[in-house]
Amino acid sequence: MMSERASLFVIIFTTLNIAACVWIMWWTARTRAVKPEPGQEREPAKTGHVWDGDLEEYNNPLPRWWLGLFIITILFGAGYLTLYPGLGNFAGVRGWTKVNQYEKQAAAARARQEARLAAVKDKSLSELTHDVSAMATAKNLFGANCAMCHGSDARGARGFPNLTDADWLWGGGEDAVYQTIAHGRVGAMPALGEMLGAEGVNEVAAYVLSLSGRQAPEDWVSAGQARFATICAACHGPQAKGNPMLGAPNLTDSV
């Protein structure tokens, strides 16, 4: 909302511009031929501009089709400014605003969504997986809300789980997946650098690498196993198979 002074300026300036267009159209449409003497032909009006000695410029009115376009433009502008905002703070007789248009469109979209969801709200998760329409909607919802972390193909960005394999941090049952989506998950790997020291971190890392069949120094692996059993097994389990209750991953696979 602009100030009253600014609104008044816009109204006056816009109205004067429309009035000026009407006046220019009227002024240029007049016939300015010189009134002839009795017995002489009517001589068209001239601007007084002459080139090459004999090339004169006539002051003729605009063609009617061109004049018609100006009239249509002026009438359209006047009608638009009457119906819609454009003259300062005057909202137009229709009272249109981008806010109420957005609210109407949003309400219509919500109504369509509610009607679509009403048809599937009583279905079980198993039934929904066989509903083509529901899965199409779910794909769109995933793309809008989940793909930024898990990727458009659900294979996961770096640091985010791949949802297309059989490895589940919090469990892969229907209820577990539902809880993950509905309420989110909070997991944290605590910083153990100060507790283990630089050498201890190397040893535990070597042991963890060996769990999935990768090569690591034997002496580090042996020392790391003892440290792992003391500190890390509380979350990852004594066999390092993970704990879905805590979201602790299985360290023995190749995921």
PDB file of C-alpha atoms in Angstrom, residues 11-230:
ATOM      1  CA  ILE A  11      -3.845   8.582 -10.388  1.00  0.00           C
ATOM      2  CA  ILE A  12      -3.326  12.096 -11.778  1.00  0.00           C
ATOM      3  CA  PHE A  13      -0.343  11.130 -13.920  1.00  0.00           C
ATOM      4  CA  THR A  14      -2.114   8.091 -15.401  1.00  0.00           C
ATOM      5  CA  THR A  15      -5.349   9.985 -16.059  1.00  0.00           C
ATOM      6  CA  LEU A  16      -3.490  12.852 -17.754  1.00  0.00           C
ATOM      7  CA  ASN A  17      -1.643  10.358 -19.964  1.00  0.00           C
ATOM      8  CA  ILE A  18      -4.911   8.784 -21.118  1.00  0.00           C
ATOM      9  CA  ALA A  19      -6.427  12.236 -21.703  1.00  0.00           C
ATOM     10  CA  ALA A  20      -3.333  13.259 -23.675  1.00  0.00           C
ATOM     11  CA  CYS A  21      -3.678  10.165 -25.880  1.00  0.00           C
ATOM     12  CA  VAL A  22      -7.320  11.066 -26.584  1.00  0.00           C
ATOM     13  CA  TRP A  23      -6.382  14.663 -27.427  1.00  0.00           C
ATOM     14  CA  ILE A  24      -3.486  13.652 -29.714  1.00  0.00           C
ATOM     15  CA  MET A  25      -5.763  11.185 -31.487  1.00  0.00           C
ATOM     16  CA  TRP A  26      -8.410  13.868 -32.011  1.00  0.00           C
ATOM     17  CA  TRP A  27      -5.884  16.454 -33.094  1.00  0.00           C
ATOM     18  CA  THR A  28      -4.140  14.235 -35.645  1.00  0.00           C
ATOM     19  CA  ALA A  29      -7.462  12.955 -37.040  1.00  0.00           C
ATOM     20  CA  ARG A  30      -8.661  16.392 -38.143  1.00  0.00           C
ATOM     21  CA  THR A  31      -8.544  17.271 -41.833  1.00  0.00           C
ATOM     22  CA  ARG A  32      -6.299  20.269 -42.406  1.00  0.00           C
ATOM     23  CA  ALA A  33      -6.780  20.882 -46.077  1.00  0.00           C
ATOM     24  CA  VAL A  34      -6.633  24.526 -47.144  1.00  0.00           C
ATOM     25  CA  LYS A  35     -10.071  25.932 -47.929  1.00  0.00           C
ATOM     26  CA  PRO A  36     -10.117  26.572 -51.699  1.00  0.00           C
ATOM     27  CA  GLU A  37     -11.141  29.730 -53.470  1.00  0.00           C
ATOM     28  CA  PRO A  38     -14.325  29.510 -55.537  1.00  0.00           C
ATOM     29  CA  GLY A  39     -13.624  27.494 -58.676  1.00  0.00           C
ATOM     30  CA  GLN A  40     -10.354  26.026 -57.328  1.00  0.00           C
ATOM     31  CA  GLU A  41      -9.547  22.491 -56.082  1.00  0.00           C
ATOM     32  CA  ARG A  42      -9.111  21.807 -52.395  1.00  0.00           C
ATOM     33  CA  GLU A  43      -5.406  21.892 -51.518  1.00  0.00           C
ATOM     34  CA  PRO A  44      -4.170  19.490 -48.812  1.00  0.00           C
ATOM     35  CA  ALA A  45      -2.470  20.914 -45.730  1.00  0.00           C
ATOM     36  CA  LYS A  46       1.331  20.879 -45.656  1.00  0.00           C
ATOM     37  CA  THR A  47       3.806  20.890 -42.802  1.00  0.00           C
ATOM     38  CA  GLY A  48       6.192  23.285 -44.530  1.00  0.00           C
ATOM     39  CA  HIS A  49       8.966  20.681 -44.711  1.00  0.00           C
ATOM     40  CA  VAL A  50      10.579  20.492 -48.162  1.00  0.00           C
ATOM     41  CA  TRP A  51      13.384  18.215 -49.414  1.00  0.00           C
ATOM     42  CA  ASP A  52      15.273  18.333 -52.684  1.00  0.00           C
ATOM     43  CA  GLY A  53      13.464  21.474 -53.710  1.00  0.00           C
ATOM     44  CA  ASP A  54      10.089  19.928 -54.567  1.00  0.00           C
ATOM     45  CA  LEU A  55       9.472  17.051 -52.131  1.00  0.00           C
ATOM     46  CA  GLU A  56       6.872  18.370 -49.652  1.00  0.00           C
ATOM     47  CA  GLU A  57       5.390  16.736 -46.571  1.00  0.00           C
ATOM     48  CA  TYR A  58       1.608  16.709 -46.305  1.00  0.00           C
ATOM     49  CA  ASN A  59      -0.181  16.857 -42.970  1.00  0.00           C
ATOM     50  CA  ASN A  60      -2.778  14.114 -43.560  1.00  0.00           C
ATOM     51  CA  PRO A  61      -4.915  12.452 -40.853  1.00  0.00           C
ATOM     52  CA  LEU A  62      -4.086   8.949 -39.603  1.00  0.00           C
ATOM     53  CA  PRO A  63      -5.495   5.977 -41.536  1.00  0.00           C
ATOM     54  CA  ARG A  64      -8.792   4.814 -40.061  1.00  0.00           C
ATOM     55  CA  TRP A  65      -7.496   1.305 -39.182  1.00  0.00           C
ATOM     56  CA  TRP A  66      -4.589   2.842 -37.289  1.00  0.00           C
ATOM     57  CA  LEU A  67      -6.918   5.265 -35.560  1.00  0.00           C
ATOM     58  CA  GLY A  68      -9.167   2.339 -34.631  1.00  0.00           C
ATOM     59  CA  LEU A  69      -6.258   0.571 -32.902  1.00  0.00           C
ATOM     60  CA  PHE A  70      -5.596   3.689 -30.804  1.00  0.00           C
ATOM     61  CA  ILE A  71      -9.262   3.877 -29.820  1.00  0.00           C
ATOM     62  CA  ILE A  72      -9.311   0.204 -28.814  1.00  0.00           C
ATOM     63  CA  THR A  73      -6.121   0.650 -26.760  1.00  0.00           C
ATOM     64  CA  ILE A  74      -7.535   3.662 -24.911  1.00  0.00           C
ATOM     65  CA  LEU A  75     -10.849   1.927 -24.199  1.00  0.00           C
ATOM     66  CA  PHE A  76      -9.043  -1.201 -23.000  1.00  0.00           C
ATOM     67  CA  GLY A  77      -6.786   0.849 -20.698  1.00  0.00           C
ATOM     68  CA  ALA A  78      -9.725   2.750 -19.223  1.00  0.00           C
ATOM     69  CA  GLY A  79     -11.707  -0.453 -18.705  1.00  0.00           C
ATOM     70  CA  TYR A  80      -8.762  -2.292 -17.144  1.00  0.00           C
ATOM     71  CA  LEU A  81      -8.029   0.555 -14.710  1.00  0.00           C
ATOM     72  CA  THR A  82     -11.693   0.590 -13.731  1.00  0.00           C
ATOM     73  CA  LEU A  83     -11.906  -3.148 -13.038  1.00  0.00           C
ATOM     74  CA  TYR A  84      -8.413  -3.896 -11.697  1.00  0.00           C
ATOM     75  CA  PRO A  85      -5.701  -2.164  -9.594  1.00  0.00           C
ATOM     76  CA  GLY A  86      -3.579   0.374 -11.424  1.00  0.00           C
ATOM     77  CA  LEU A  87      -4.656   3.795 -10.225  1.00  0.00           C
ATOM     78  CA  GLY A  88      -2.683   4.179  -7.012  1.00  0.00           C
ATOM     79  CA  ASN A  89      -4.485   2.643  -4.064  1.00  0.00           C
ATOM     80  CA  PHE A  90      -7.736   2.211  -5.986  1.00  0.00           C
ATOM     81  CA  ALA A  91      -8.331  -1.553  -5.966  1.00  0.00           C
ATOM     82  CA  GLY A  92     -10.733  -1.591  -8.913  1.00  0.00           C
ATOM     83  CA  VAL A  93     -14.444  -2.346  -8.809  1.00  0.00           C
ATOM     84  CA  ARG A  94     -13.770  -6.112  -8.886  1.00  0.00           C
ATOM     85  CA  GLY A  95     -11.568  -5.917  -5.785  1.00  0.00           C
ATOM     86  CA  TRP A  96      -8.969  -8.223  -7.346  1.00  0.00           C
ATOM     87  CA  THR A  97      -5.628  -8.794  -5.616  1.00  0.00           C
ATOM     88  CA  LYS A  98      -2.905 -11.350  -6.196  1.00  0.00           C
ATOM     89  CA  VAL A  99      -3.380 -12.511  -2.602  1.00  0.00           C
ATOM     90  CA  ASN A 100      -7.059 -13.406  -2.916  1.00  0.00           C
ATOM     91  CA  GLN A 101      -6.413 -15.016  -6.322  1.00  0.00           C
ATOM     92  CA  TYR A 102      -3.685 -17.162  -4.739  1.00  0.00           C
ATOM     93  CA  GLU A 103      -5.977 -18.093  -1.850  1.00  0.00           C
ATOM     94  CA  LYS A 104      -8.741 -19.154  -4.253  1.00  0.00           C
ATOM     95  CA  GLN A 105      -6.338 -21.245  -6.327  1.00  0.00           C
ATOM     96  CA  ALA A 106      -4.784 -22.782  -3.201  1.00  0.00           C
ATOM     97  CA  ALA A 107      -8.241 -23.639  -1.813  1.00  0.00           C
ATOM     98  CA  ALA A 108      -9.221 -25.256  -5.112  1.00  0.00           C
ATOM     99  CA  ALA A 109      -5.973 -27.258  -5.152  1.00  0.00           C
ATOM    100  CA  ARG A 110      -6.548 -28.407  -1.556  1.00  0.00           C
ATOM    101  CA  ALA A 111     -10.091 -29.470  -2.405  1.00  0.00           C
ATOM    102  CA  ARG A 112      -8.857 -31.531  -5.362  1.00  0.00           C
ATOM    103  CA  GLN A 113      -6.148 -33.092  -3.211  1.00  0.00           C
ATOM    104  CA  GLU A 114      -8.563 -33.937  -0.413  1.00  0.00           C
ATOM    105  CA  ALA A 115     -10.971 -35.540  -2.883  1.00  0.00           C
ATOM    106  CA  ARG A 116      -8.147 -37.623  -4.302  1.00  0.00           C
ATOM    107  CA  LEU A 117      -6.822 -38.665  -0.885  1.00  0.00           C
ATOM    108  CA  ALA A 118     -10.298 -39.515   0.371  1.00  0.00           C
ATOM    109  CA  ALA A 119     -10.358 -42.452  -2.029  1.00  0.00           C
ATOM    110  CA  VAL A 120      -7.217 -44.004  -0.536  1.00  0.00           C
ATOM    111  CA  LYS A 121      -7.152 -42.915   3.108  1.00  0.00           C
ATOM    112  CA  ASP A 122      -8.703 -46.171   4.373  1.00  0.00           C
ATOM    113  CA  LYS A 123      -6.397 -48.460   2.396  1.00  0.00           C
ATOM    114  CA  SER A 124      -3.539 -50.308   4.049  1.00  0.00           C
ATOM    115  CA  LEU A 125       0.070 -49.759   3.000  1.00  0.00           C
ATOM    116  CA  SER A 126       0.046 -53.098   1.178  1.00  0.00           C
ATOM    117  CA  GLU A 127      -3.069 -52.113  -0.763  1.00  0.00           C
ATOM    118  CA  LEU A 128      -1.596 -48.747  -1.656  1.00  0.00           C
ATOM    119  CA  THR A 129       1.444 -50.358  -3.252  1.00  0.00           C
ATOM    120  CA  HIS A 130      -0.876 -51.943  -5.829  1.00  0.00           C
ATOM    121  CA  ASP A 131      -2.835 -48.741  -6.480  1.00  0.00           C
ATOM    122  CA  VAL A 132      -1.380 -47.179  -9.653  1.00  0.00           C
ATOM    123  CA  SER A 133      -2.954 -43.767  -9.029  1.00  0.00           C
ATOM    124  CA  ALA A 134      -1.726 -43.682  -5.424  1.00  0.00           C
ATOM    125  CA  MET A 135       1.798 -44.643  -6.469  1.00  0.00           C
ATOM    126  CA  ALA A 136       1.827 -41.887  -9.100  1.00  0.00           C
ATOM    127  CA  THR A 137       0.891 -39.368  -6.408  1.00  0.00           C
ATOM    128  CA  ALA A 138       3.485 -40.853  -4.040  1.00  0.00           C
ATOM    129  CA  LYS A 139       6.180 -40.479  -6.693  1.00  0.00           C
ATOM    130  CA  ASN A 140       5.349 -36.796  -7.069  1.00  0.00           C
ATOM    131  CA  LEU A 141       5.355 -36.310  -3.299  1.00  0.00           C
ATOM    132  CA  PHE A 142       8.737 -38.039  -3.035  1.00  0.00           C
ATOM    133  CA  GLY A 143      10.167 -35.819  -5.755  1.00  0.00           C
ATOM    134  CA  ALA A 144       8.877 -32.676  -4.037  1.00  0.00           C
ATOM    135  CA  ASN A 145       9.843 -33.541  -0.449  1.00  0.00           C
ATOM    136  CA  CYS A 146      12.461 -36.309  -0.328  1.00  0.00           C
ATOM    137  CA  ALA A 147      14.531 -36.203  -3.510  1.00  0.00           C
ATOM    138  CA  MET A 148      16.740 -33.339  -2.370  1.00  0.00           C
ATOM    139  CA  CYS A 149      18.451 -35.708   0.091  1.00  0.00           C
ATOM    140  CA  HIS A 150      17.735 -39.195  -1.206  1.00  0.00           C
ATOM    141  CA  GLY A 151      18.044 -38.299  -4.902  1.00  0.00           C
ATOM    142  CA  SER A 152      15.444 -38.441  -7.657  1.00  0.00           C
ATOM    143  CA  ASP A 153      16.196 -42.144  -8.100  1.00  0.00           C
ATOM    144  CA  ALA A 154      16.083 -42.742  -4.290  1.00  0.00           C
ATOM    145  CA  ARG A 155      19.656 -44.054  -4.327  1.00  0.00           C
ATOM    146  CA  GLY A 156      20.761 -41.444  -1.828  1.00  0.00           C
ATOM    147  CA  ALA A 157      23.114 -38.518  -1.960  1.00  0.00           C
ATOM    148  CA  ARG A 158      26.401 -38.717  -0.040  1.00  0.00           C
ATOM    149  CA  GLY A 159      25.599 -39.138   3.647  1.00  0.00           C
ATOM    150  CA  PHE A 160      21.956 -40.104   3.010  1.00  0.00           C
ATOM    151  CA  PRO A 161      20.637 -43.683   2.797  1.00  0.00           C
ATOM    152  CA  ASN A 162      20.022 -45.516  -0.455  1.00  0.00           C
ATOM    153  CA  LEU A 163      16.369 -46.548  -0.353  1.00  0.00           C
ATOM    154  CA  THR A 164      16.564 -49.049  -3.223  1.00  0.00           C
ATOM    155  CA  ASP A 165      18.648 -51.725  -1.479  1.00  0.00           C
ATOM    156  CA  ALA A 166      17.742 -54.050   1.387  1.00  0.00           C
ATOM    157  CA  ASP A 167      19.789 -52.228   4.014  1.00  0.00           C
ATOM    158  CA  TRP A 168      17.661 -50.346   6.557  1.00  0.00           C
ATOM    159  CA  LEU A 169      19.127 -48.326   9.410  1.00  0.00           C
ATOM    160  CA  TRP A 170      15.850 -48.133  11.323  1.00  0.00           C
ATOM    161  CA  GLY A 171      14.197 -51.279  10.017  1.00  0.00           C
ATOM    162  CA  GLY A 172      12.460 -51.929   6.692  1.00  0.00           C
ATOM    163  CA  GLY A 173       9.033 -53.083   7.867  1.00  0.00           C
ATOM    164  CA  GLU A 174       5.925 -51.141   6.908  1.00  0.00           C
ATOM    165  CA  ASP A 175       5.476 -49.651  10.369  1.00  0.00           C
ATOM    166  CA  ALA A 176       9.143 -48.683  10.669  1.00  0.00           C
ATOM    167  CA  VAL A 177       9.183 -46.966   7.270  1.00  0.00           C
ATOM    168  CA  TYR A 178       5.905 -45.213   8.080  1.00  0.00           C
ATOM    169  CA  GLN A 179       7.315 -43.911  11.376  1.00  0.00           C
ATOM    170  CA  THR A 180      10.463 -42.719   9.602  1.00  0.00           C
ATOM    171  CA  ILE A 181       8.474 -40.717   7.051  1.00  0.00           C
ATOM    172  CA  ALA A 182       5.841 -39.421   9.455  1.00  0.00           C
ATOM    173  CA  HIS A 183       8.044 -38.475  12.403  1.00  0.00           C
ATOM    174  CA  GLY A 184      11.585 -38.401  11.045  1.00  0.00           C
ATOM    175  CA  ARG A 185      14.680 -39.942  12.562  1.00  0.00           C
ATOM    176  CA  VAL A 186      17.448 -38.434  14.651  1.00  0.00           C
ATOM    177  CA  GLY A 187      20.722 -40.341  14.741  1.00  0.00           C
ATOM    178  CA  ALA A 188      24.216 -39.250  15.665  1.00  0.00           C
ATOM    179  CA  MET A 189      27.675 -40.751  15.518  1.00  0.00           C
ATOM    180  CA  PRO A 190      29.448 -39.295  18.564  1.00  0.00           C
ATOM    181  CA  ALA A 191      32.940 -37.835  18.199  1.00  0.00           C
ATOM    182  CA  LEU A 192      35.406 -40.354  19.609  1.00  0.00           C
ATOM    183  CA  GLY A 193      38.660 -38.736  18.552  1.00  0.00           C
ATOM    184  CA  GLU A 194      39.584 -37.421  21.997  1.00  0.00           C
ATOM    185  CA  MET A 195      38.599 -40.655  23.704  1.00  0.00           C
ATOM    186  CA  LEU A 196      40.491 -42.929  21.310  1.00  0.00           C
ATOM    187  CA  GLY A 197      43.360 -40.692  20.350  1.00  0.00           C
ATOM    188  CA  ALA A 198      44.870 -40.561  16.861  1.00  0.00           C
ATOM    189  CA  GLU A 199      46.309 -44.071  17.123  1.00  0.00           C
ATOM    190  CA  GLY A 200      43.065 -45.490  18.483  1.00  0.00           C
ATOM    191  CA  VAL A 201      41.056 -43.966  15.635  1.00  0.00           C
ATOM    192  CA  ASN A 202      43.365 -45.634  13.110  1.00  0.00           C
ATOM    193  CA  GLU A 203      43.048 -48.981  14.863  1.00  0.00           C
ATOM    194  CA  VAL A 204      39.225 -48.894  15.080  1.00  0.00           C
ATOM    195  CA  ALA A 205      39.000 -47.731  11.452  1.00  0.00           C
ATOM    196  CA  ALA A 206      41.217 -50.645  10.400  1.00  0.00           C
ATOM    197  CA  TYR A 207      39.016 -53.086  12.300  1.00  0.00           C
ATOM    198  CA  VAL A 208      35.816 -51.653  10.767  1.00  0.00           C
ATOM    199  CA  LEU A 209      37.315 -51.929   7.273  1.00  0.00           C
ATOM    200  CA  SER A 210      38.206 -55.565   7.924  1.00  0.00           C
ATOM    201  CA  LEU A 211      34.610 -56.368   8.890  1.00  0.00           C
ATOM    202  CA  SER A 212      33.508 -55.973   5.273  1.00  0.00           C
ATOM    203  CA  GLY A 213      36.465 -57.864   3.859  1.00  0.00           C
ATOM    204  CA  ARG A 214      38.801 -54.990   3.081  1.00  0.00           C
ATOM    205  CA  GLN A 215      42.507 -55.078   3.772  1.00  0.00           C
ATOM    206  CA  ALA A 216      44.016 -53.392   6.817  1.00  0.00           C
ATOM    207  CA  PRO A 217      47.178 -53.869   8.944  1.00  0.00           C
ATOM    208  CA  GLU A 218      46.753 -56.931  11.181  1.00  0.00           C
ATOM    209  CA  ASP A 219      48.168 -55.317  14.303  1.00  0.00           C
ATOM    210  CA  TRP A 220      45.766 -52.368  13.941  1.00  0.00           C
ATOM    211  CA  VAL A 221      42.844 -54.712  13.339  1.00  0.00           C
ATOM    212  CA  SER A 222      43.593 -56.704  16.496  1.00  0.00           C
ATOM    213  CA  ALA A 223      43.949 -53.578  18.647  1.00  0.00           C
ATOM    214  CA  GLY A 224      40.909 -51.985  17.033  1.00  0.00           C
ATOM    215  CA  GLN A 225      38.746 -54.996  17.798  1.00  0.00           C
ATOM    216  CA  ALA A 226      39.344 -54.581  21.518  1.00  0.00           C
ATOM    217  CA  ARG A 227      38.609 -50.861  21.398  1.00  0.00           C
ATOM    218  CA  PHE A 228      35.476 -51.487  19.319  1.00  0.00           C
ATOM    219  CA  ALA A 229      34.152 -54.011  21.855  1.00  0.00           C
ATOM    220  CA  THR A 230      34.669 -51.489  24.648  1.00  0.00           C
TER     221      THR A 230
END
